[in-house]
mmCIF file of C-alpha atoms in Angstrom:
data_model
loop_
_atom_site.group_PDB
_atom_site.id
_atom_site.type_symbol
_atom_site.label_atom_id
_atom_site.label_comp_id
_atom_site.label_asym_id
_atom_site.label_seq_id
_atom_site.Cartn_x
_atom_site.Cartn_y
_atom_site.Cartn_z
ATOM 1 C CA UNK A 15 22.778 -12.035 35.935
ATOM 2 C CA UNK A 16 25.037 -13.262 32.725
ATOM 3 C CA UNK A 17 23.943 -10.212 30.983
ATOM 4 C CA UNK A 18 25.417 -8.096 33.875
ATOM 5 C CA UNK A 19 28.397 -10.133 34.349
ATOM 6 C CA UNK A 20 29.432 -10.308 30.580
ATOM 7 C CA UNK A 21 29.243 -6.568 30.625
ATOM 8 C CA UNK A 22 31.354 -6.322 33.581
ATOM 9 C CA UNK A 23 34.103 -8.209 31.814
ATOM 10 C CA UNK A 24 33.390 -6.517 28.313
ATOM 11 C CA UNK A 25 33.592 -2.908 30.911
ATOM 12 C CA UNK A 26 37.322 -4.186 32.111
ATOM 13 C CA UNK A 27 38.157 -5.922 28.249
ATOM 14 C CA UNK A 28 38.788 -8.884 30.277
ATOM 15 C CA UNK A 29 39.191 -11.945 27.476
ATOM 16 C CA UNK A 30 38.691 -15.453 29.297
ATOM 17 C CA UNK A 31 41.426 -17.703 27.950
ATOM 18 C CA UNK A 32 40.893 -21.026 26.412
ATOM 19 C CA UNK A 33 41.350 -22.889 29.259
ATOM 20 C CA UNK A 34 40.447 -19.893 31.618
ATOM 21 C CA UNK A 35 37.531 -20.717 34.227
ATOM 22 C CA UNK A 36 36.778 -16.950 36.006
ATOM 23 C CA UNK A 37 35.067 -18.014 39.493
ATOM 24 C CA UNK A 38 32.500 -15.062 40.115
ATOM 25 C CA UNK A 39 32.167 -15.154 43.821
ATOM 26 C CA UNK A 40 29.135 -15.760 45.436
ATOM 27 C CA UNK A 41 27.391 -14.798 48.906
ATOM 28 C CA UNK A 42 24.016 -15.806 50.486
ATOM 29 C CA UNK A 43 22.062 -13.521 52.509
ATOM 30 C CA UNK A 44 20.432 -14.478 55.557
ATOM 31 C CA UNK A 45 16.243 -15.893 55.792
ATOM 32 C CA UNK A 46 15.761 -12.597 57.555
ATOM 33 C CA UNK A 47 15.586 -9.508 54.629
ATOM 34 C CA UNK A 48 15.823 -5.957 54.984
ATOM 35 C CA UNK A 49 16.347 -3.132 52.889
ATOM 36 C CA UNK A 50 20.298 -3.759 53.467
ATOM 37 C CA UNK A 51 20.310 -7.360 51.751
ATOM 38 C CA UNK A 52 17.826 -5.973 49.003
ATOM 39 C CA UNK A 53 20.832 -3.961 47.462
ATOM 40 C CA UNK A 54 24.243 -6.021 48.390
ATOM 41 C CA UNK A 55 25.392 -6.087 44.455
ATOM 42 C CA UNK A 56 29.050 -4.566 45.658
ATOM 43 C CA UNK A 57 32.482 -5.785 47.648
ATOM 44 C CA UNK A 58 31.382 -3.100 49.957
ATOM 45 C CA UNK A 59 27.887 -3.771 50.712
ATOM 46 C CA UNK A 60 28.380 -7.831 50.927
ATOM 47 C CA UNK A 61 31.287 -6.584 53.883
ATOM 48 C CA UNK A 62 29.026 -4.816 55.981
ATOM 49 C CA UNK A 63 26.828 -7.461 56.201
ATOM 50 C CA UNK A 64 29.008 -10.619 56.107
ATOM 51 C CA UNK A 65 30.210 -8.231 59.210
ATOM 52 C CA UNK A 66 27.034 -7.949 60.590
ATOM 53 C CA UNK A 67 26.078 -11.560 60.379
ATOM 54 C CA UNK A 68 23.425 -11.089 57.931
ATOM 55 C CA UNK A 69 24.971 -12.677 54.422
ATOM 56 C CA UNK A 70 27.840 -15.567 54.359
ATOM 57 C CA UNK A 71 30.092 -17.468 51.596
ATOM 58 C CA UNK A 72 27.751 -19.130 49.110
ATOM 59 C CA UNK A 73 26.272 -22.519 51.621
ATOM 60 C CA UNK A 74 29.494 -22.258 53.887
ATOM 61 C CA UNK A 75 27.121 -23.399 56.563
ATOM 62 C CA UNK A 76 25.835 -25.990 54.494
ATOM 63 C CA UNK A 77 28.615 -27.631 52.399
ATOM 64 C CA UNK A 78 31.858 -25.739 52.685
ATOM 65 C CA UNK A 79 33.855 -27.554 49.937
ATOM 66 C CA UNK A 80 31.462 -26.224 47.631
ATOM 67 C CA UNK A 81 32.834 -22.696 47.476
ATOM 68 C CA UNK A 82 35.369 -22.373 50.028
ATOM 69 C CA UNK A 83 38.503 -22.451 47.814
ATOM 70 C CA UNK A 84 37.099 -18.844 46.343
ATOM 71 C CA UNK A 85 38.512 -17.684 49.756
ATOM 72 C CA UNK A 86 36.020 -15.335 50.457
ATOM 73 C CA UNK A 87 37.898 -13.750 53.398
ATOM 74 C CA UNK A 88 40.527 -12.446 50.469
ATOM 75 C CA UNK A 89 37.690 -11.432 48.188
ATOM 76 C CA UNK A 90 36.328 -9.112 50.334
ATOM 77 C CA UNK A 91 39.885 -7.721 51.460
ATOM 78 C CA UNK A 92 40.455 -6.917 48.271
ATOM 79 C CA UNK A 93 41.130 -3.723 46.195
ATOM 80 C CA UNK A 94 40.335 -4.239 42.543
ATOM 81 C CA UNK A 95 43.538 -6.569 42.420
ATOM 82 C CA UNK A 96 44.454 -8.945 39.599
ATOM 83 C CA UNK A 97 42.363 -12.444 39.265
ATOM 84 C CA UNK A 98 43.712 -14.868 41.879
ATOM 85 C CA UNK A 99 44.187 -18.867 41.675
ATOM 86 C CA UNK A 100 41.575 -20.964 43.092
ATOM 87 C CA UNK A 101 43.203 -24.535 43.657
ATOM 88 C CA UNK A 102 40.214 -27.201 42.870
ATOM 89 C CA UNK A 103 39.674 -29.112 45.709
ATOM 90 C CA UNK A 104 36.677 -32.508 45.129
ATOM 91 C CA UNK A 105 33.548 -30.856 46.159
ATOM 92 C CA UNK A 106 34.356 -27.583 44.764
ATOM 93 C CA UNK A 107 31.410 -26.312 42.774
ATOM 94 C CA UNK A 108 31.723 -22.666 41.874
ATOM 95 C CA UNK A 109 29.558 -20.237 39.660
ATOM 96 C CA UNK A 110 31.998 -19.536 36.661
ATOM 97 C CA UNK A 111 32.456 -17.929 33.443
ATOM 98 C CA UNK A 112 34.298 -20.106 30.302
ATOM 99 C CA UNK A 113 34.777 -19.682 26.844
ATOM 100 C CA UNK A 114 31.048 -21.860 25.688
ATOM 101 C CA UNK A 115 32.637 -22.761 22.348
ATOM 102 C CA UNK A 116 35.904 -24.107 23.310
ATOM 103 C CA UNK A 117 36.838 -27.272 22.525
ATOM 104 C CA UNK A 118 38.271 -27.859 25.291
ATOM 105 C CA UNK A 119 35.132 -28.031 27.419
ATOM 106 C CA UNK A 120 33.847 -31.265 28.702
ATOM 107 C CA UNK A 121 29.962 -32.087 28.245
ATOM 108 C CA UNK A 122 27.621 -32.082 31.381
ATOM 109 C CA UNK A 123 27.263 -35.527 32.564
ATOM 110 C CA UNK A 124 23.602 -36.163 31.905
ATOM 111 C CA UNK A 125 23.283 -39.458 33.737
ATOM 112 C CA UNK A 126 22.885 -37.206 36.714
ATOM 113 C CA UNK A 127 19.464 -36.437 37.551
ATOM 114 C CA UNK A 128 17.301 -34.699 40.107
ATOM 115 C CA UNK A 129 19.801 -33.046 42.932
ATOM 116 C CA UNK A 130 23.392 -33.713 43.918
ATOM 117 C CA UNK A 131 26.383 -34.015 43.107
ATOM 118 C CA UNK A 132 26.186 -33.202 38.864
ATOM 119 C CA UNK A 133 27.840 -29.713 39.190
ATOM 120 C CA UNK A 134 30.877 -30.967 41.425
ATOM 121 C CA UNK A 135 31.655 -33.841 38.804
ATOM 122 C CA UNK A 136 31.735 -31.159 35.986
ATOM 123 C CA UNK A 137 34.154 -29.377 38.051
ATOM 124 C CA UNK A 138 36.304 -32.499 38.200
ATOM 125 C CA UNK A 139 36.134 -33.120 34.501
ATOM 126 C CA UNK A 140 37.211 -29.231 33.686
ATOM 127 C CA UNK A 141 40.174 -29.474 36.239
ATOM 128 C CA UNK A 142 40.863 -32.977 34.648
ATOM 129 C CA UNK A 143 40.749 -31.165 30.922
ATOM 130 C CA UNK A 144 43.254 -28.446 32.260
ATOM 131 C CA UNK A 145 40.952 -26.068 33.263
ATOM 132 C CA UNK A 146 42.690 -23.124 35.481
ATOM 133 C CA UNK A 147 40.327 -21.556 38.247
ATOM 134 C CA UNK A 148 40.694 -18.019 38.537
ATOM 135 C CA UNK A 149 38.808 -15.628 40.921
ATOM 136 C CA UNK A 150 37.532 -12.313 39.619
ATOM 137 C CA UNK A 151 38.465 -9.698 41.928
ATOM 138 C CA UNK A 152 36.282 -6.643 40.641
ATOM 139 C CA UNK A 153 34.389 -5.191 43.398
ATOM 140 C CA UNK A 154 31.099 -5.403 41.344
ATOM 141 C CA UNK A 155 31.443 -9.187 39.518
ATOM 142 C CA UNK A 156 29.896 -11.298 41.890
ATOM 143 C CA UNK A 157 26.314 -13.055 42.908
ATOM 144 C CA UNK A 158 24.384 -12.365 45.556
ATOM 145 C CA UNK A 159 21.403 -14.697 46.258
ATOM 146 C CA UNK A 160 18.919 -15.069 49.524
ATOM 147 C CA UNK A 161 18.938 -18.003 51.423
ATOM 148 C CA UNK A 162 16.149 -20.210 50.658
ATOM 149 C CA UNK A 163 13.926 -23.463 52.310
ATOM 150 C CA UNK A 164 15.231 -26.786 50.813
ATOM 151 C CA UNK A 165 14.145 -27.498 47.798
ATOM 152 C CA UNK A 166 11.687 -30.950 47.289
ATOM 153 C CA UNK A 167 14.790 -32.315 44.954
ATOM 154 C CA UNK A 168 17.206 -31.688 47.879
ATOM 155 C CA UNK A 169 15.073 -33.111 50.230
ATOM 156 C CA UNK A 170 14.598 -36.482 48.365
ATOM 157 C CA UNK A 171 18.212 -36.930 48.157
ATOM 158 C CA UNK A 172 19.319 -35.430 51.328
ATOM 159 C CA UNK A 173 16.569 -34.472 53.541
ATOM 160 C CA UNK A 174 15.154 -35.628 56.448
ATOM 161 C CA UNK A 175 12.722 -38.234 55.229
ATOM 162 C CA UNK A 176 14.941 -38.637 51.789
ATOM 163 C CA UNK A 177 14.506 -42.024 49.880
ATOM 164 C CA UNK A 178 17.712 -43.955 50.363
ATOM 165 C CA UNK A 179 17.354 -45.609 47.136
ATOM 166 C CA UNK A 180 17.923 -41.671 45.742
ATOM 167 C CA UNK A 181 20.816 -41.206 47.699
ATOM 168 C CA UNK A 182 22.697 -44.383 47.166
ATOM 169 C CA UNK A 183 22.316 -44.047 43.048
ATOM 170 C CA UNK A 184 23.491 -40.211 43.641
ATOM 171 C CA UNK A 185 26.232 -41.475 45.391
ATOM 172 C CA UNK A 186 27.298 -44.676 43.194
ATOM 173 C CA UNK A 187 26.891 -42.509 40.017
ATOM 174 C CA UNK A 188 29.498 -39.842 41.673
ATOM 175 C CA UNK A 189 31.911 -42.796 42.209
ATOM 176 C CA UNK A 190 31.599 -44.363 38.535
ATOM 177 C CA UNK A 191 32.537 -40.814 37.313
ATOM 178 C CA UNK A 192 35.217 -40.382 39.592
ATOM 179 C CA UNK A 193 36.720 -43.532 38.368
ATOM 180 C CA UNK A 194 36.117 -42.905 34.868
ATOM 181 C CA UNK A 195 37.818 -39.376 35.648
ATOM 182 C CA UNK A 196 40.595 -40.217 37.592
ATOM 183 C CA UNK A 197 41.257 -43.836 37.376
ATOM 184 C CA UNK A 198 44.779 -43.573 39.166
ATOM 185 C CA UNK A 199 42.890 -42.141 42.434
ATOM 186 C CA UNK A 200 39.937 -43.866 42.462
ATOM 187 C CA UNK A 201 40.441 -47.631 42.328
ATOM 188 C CA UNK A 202 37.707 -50.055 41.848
ATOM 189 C CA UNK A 203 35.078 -50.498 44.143
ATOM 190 C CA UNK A 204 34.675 -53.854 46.693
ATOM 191 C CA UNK A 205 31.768 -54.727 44.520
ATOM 192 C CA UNK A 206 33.464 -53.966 40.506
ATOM 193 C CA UNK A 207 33.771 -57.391 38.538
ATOM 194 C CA UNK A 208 36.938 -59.606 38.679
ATOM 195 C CA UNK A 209 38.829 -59.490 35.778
ATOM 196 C CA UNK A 210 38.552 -61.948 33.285
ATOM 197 C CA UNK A 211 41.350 -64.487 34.203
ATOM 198 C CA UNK A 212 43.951 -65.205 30.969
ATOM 199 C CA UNK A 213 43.714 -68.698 30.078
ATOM 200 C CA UNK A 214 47.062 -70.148 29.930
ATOM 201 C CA UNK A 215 48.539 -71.472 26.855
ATOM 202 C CA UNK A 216 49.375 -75.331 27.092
ATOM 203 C CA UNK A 217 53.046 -75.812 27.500
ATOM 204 C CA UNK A 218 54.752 -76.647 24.334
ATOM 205 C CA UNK A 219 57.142 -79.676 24.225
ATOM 206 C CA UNK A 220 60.226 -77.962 22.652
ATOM 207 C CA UNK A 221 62.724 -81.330 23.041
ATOM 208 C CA UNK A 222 64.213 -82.337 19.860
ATOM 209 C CA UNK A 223 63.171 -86.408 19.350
ATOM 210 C CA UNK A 224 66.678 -86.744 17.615
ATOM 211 C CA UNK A 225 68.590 -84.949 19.865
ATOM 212 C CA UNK A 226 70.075 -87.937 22.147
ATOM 213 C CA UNK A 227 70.495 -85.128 24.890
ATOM 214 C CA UNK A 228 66.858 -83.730 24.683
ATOM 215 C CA UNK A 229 65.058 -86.664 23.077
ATOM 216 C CA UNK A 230 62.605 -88.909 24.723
ATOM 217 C CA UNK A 231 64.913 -91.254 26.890
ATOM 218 C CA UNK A 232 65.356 -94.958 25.234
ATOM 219 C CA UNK A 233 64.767 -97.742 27.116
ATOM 220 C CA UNK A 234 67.271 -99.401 29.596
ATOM 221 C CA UNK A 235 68.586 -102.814 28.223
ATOM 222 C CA UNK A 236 67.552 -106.111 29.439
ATOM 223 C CA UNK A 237 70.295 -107.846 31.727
ATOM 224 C CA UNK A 238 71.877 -110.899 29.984
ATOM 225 C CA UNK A 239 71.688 -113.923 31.496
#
């Protein structure tokens, strides 16, 4: 697949710009495979059968936010039109094509392990680094993958009988790097540390013992008898 889609771009001498991410849009085909969703590597082809009801957005059923801001419905109306702005949205997780040796590229979070969550927090970082998504329109420059049973990673985290302890580290580690991301939208949680109260400085007696206005007051006189 990155062979194919490299030579698409190298076919249209498209250069990906520093901070350029090119969203390749992606489709799923239905459980059920024929002959049809064997060869669906076109605009056309992925048409007739997201018409048919036999291929869909990338897990639209599933988790929408993942790929829904690659507006599918526009993709496929398409006609070989320039590359169009996808606005990052939290939970957007798209298949796309950057620069590898910019510096501008934040590292994959490796705290993240097993399934969830890791490719949507990369997302965040890029669109936090400046990162501008772009959808390529070419009729041929997309992925088309079958629908598959849940994986045993998914189903830990997520499934039926998942282990809640999984879930809730998923979930807590997503948060952290959230905060760490976008402090100013994510405030602490309920459960973050206090701050450190600032001892205050002892008050300093600034009165000037000489001073008869300031200085320490003298002592009334005894009455005479």
């Amino acid at each position: 697949m990155h062979d194919r889609l490299v030579g698409e771009l190298a076919k249209r001498e498209v250069l990906v710009g520093e901070l350029d991410a090119l969203v390749i849009p992606a489709f799923e085909t239905k459980l059920v495979h024929d002959a049809s969703t064997a060869v669906a590597q076109s605009r056309a082809t992925v048409a007739a059968l997201v018409a048919a009801g036999k291929a869909e957005g990338f897990h639209v059923s599933r988790y929408a936010k993942g790929h829904s801001a690659t507006d599918f419905k526009r993709w496929l109306e398409l006609d070989n039109a320039e590359a169009y702005q996808a606005p990052h949205v939290n939970g957007f997780e798209p298949y796309v094509v950057v620069k590898r040796n910019s510096l501008s590229l934040p590292r994959y979070d490796d705290r993240f392990r097993g399934y969830g969550l890791n490719k949507v927090v990369h997302c965040v970082a890029m669109a936090r680094a400046g990162y501008s998504f772009k959808v390529a329109p070419w009729s041929e420059t997309l992925v088309v993958a079958h629908e598959h049973a849940y994986s045993d990673a998914y189903e830990t985290t997520y499934g039926a009988h998942k282990d809640p302890l999984q879930a809730l580290r998923v979930q807590a580690l997503y948060n952290v790097a959230l905060r760490e991301l976008e402090p100013h939208m994510h405030p602490p949680a309920a459960w973050s540390p206090a701050p450190t109260p600032v001892a205050t400085p002892p008050a300093v007696d600034s009165t000037d013992p000489t001073d008869p206005t300031t200085g320490p007051m003298k002592p009334k006189a005894e009455a005479l008898d």
